[in-house]
Short mmCIF file of C-alpha atoms in Angstrom, two decimals:
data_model
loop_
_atom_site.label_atom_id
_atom_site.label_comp_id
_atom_site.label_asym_id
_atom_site.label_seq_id
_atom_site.Cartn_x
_atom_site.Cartn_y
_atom_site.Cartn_z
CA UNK M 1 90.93 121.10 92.10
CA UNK M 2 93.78 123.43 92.84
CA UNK M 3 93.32 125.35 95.68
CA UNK M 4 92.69 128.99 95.81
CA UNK M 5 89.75 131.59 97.06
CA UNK M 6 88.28 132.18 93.41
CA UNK M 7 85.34 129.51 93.14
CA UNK M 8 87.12 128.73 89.56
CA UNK M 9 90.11 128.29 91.48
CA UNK M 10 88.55 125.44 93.44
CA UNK M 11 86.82 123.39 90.78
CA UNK M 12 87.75 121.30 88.26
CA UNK M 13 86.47 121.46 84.89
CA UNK M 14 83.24 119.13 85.03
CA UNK M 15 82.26 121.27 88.40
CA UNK M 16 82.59 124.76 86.89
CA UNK M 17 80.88 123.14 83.90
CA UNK M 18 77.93 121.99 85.92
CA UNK M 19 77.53 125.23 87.89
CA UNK M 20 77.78 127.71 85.39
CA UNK M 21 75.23 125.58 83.53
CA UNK M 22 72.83 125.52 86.43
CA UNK M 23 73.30 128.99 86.82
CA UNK M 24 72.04 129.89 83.25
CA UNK M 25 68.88 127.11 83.99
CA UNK M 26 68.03 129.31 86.98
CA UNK M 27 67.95 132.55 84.71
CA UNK M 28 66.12 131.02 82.27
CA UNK M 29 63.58 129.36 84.21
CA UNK M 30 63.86 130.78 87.87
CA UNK M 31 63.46 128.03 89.24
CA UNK M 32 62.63 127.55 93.42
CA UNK M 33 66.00 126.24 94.31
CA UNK M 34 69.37 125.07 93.14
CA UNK M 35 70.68 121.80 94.23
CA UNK M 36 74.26 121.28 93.92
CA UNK M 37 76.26 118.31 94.21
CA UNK M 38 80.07 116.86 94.01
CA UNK M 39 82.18 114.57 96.07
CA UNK M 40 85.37 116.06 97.22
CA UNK M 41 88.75 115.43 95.94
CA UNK M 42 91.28 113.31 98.09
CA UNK M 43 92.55 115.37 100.64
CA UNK M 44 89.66 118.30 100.38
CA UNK M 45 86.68 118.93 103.23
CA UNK M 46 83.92 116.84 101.97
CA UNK M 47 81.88 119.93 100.83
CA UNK M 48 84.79 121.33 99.30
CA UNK M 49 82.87 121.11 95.95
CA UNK M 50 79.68 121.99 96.64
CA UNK M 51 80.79 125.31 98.61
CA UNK M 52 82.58 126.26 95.49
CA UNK M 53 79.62 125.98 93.09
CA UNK M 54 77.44 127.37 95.21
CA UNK M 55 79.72 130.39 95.33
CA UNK M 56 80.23 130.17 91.69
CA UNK M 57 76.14 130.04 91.31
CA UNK M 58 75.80 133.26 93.20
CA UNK M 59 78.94 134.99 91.61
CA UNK M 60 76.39 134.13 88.28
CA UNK M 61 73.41 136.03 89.77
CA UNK M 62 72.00 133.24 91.88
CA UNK M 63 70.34 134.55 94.93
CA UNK M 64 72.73 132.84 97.59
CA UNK M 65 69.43 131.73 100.01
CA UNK M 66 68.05 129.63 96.46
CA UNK M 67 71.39 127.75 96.61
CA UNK M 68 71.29 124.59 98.50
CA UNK M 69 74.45 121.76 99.48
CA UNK M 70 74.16 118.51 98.82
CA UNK M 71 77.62 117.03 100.24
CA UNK M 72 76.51 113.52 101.49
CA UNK M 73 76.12 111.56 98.50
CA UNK M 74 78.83 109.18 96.85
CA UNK M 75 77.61 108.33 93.86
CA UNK M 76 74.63 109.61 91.27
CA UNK M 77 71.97 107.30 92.94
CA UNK M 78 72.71 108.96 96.46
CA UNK M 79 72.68 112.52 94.54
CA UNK M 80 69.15 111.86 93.22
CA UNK M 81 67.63 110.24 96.58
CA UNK M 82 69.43 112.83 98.85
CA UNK M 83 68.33 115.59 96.42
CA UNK M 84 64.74 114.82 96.17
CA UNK M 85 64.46 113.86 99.92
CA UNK M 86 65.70 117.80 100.13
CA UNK M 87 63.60 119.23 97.87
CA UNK M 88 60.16 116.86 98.89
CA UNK M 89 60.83 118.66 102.15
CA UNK M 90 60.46 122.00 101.07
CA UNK M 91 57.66 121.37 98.48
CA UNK M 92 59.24 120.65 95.14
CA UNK M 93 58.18 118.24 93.09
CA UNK M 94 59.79 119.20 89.56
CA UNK M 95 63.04 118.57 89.04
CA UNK M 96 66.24 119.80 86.40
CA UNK M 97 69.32 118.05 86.28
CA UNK M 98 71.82 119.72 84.69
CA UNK M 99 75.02 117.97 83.98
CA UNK M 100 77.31 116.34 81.19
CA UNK M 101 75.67 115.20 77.88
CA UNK M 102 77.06 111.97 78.67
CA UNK M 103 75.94 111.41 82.43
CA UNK M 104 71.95 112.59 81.59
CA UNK M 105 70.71 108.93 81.08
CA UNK M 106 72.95 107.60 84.08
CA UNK M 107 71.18 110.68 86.25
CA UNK M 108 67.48 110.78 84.75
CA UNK M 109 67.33 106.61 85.30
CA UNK M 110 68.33 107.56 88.64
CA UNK M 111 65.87 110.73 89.57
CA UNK M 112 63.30 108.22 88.00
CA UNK M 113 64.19 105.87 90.71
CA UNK M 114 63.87 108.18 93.57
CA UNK M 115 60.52 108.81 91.99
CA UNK M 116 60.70 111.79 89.91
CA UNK M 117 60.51 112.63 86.35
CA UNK M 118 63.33 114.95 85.46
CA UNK M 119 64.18 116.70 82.77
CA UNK M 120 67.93 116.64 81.82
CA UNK M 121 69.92 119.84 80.19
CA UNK M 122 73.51 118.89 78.97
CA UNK M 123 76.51 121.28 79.61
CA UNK M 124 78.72 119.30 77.68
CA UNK M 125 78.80 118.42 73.84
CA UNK M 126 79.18 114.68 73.19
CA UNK M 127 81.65 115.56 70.34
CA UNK M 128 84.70 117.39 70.05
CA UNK M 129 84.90 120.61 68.38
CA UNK M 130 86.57 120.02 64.77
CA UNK M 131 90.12 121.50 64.43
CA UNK M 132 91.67 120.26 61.30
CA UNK M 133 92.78 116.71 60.60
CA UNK M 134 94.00 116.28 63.81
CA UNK M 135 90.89 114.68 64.81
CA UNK M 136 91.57 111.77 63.02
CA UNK M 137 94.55 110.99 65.04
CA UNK M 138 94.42 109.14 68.79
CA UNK M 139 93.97 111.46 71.07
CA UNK M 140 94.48 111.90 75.17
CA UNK M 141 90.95 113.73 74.56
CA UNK M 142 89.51 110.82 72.77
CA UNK M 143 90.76 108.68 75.45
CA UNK M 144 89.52 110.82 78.34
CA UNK M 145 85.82 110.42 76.27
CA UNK M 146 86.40 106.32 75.86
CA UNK M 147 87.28 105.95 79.83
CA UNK M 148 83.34 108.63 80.84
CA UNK M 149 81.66 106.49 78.45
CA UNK M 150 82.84 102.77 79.75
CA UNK M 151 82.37 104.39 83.44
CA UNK M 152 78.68 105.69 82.61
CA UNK M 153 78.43 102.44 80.91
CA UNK M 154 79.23 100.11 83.57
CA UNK M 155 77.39 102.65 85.89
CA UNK M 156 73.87 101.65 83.95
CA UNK M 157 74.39 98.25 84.46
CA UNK M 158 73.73 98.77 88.61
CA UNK M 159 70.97 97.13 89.58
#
């Protein structure tokens, strides 16, 4: 993240990704509440992240009270217990993760785990977009997709 007042100043790609994506779940579906979640670069206050999708949620319509801060968590099994435990607590019992096409099995296993049965909505495609013959070639792209896939991988093979 960069820095800035904008929310789109303050996250990086994935983040925007995730909370514009939530935000269009939400209109869709209206659902109760909005959970959002992100660990904070090096250097940033450890809500950094989830202060700046919340702000990009309501910039996207979301009523700002429906928007809740998950900042605690390290990792996707803390997101999923932390999240539940938040919204058990208020009532909730059905649950939408929205994130990268690539991290929904990775997050579902673990929302099953904290006893829930989500349902998963990607805001990523798995594939590139085709531009010419290019995408043949190596690519730092291609290599940015090999390095998410090892880490959600490796991340499966948790106990």
């Amino acid at each position: 993240p960069v820095g800035g007042d904008a929310p789109l100043e303050r996250l990086d790609p994935e983040g925007t990704a995730r909370a514009i994506g939530a935000a269009r779940v939400w209109r869709r579906l209206q659902t109760p509440l909005v959970i959002v979640s992100g660990i904070a670069s090096p250097g940033q206050a450890p809500d950094a992240n989830t202060r700046a999708m919340a702000d990009l949620l309501v910039m996207h319509g979301v009523p700002a009270e429906r928007v809740l801060r998950e900042s605690a968590s390290r990792n996707t099994r803390e997101n999923a217990i932390y999240s539940v435990r938040m919204a058990r607590a208020m009532g909730l019992t059905r649950f939408v993760v929205v994130t990268s096409a690539l991290h929904i099995p990775r997050s579902l296993r673990e929302f099953r785990r904290a006893g829930v049965n989500a349902i998963g909505v990607s805001v990523h495609p798995l594939v590139r977009p085709s531009v010419g013959g290019g995408r043949w070639w190596p690519s730092s792209w291609s290599l940015g997709m090999t390095q998410a896939a090892v880490h959600e991988f490796l991340g499966m093979l948790k106990p």
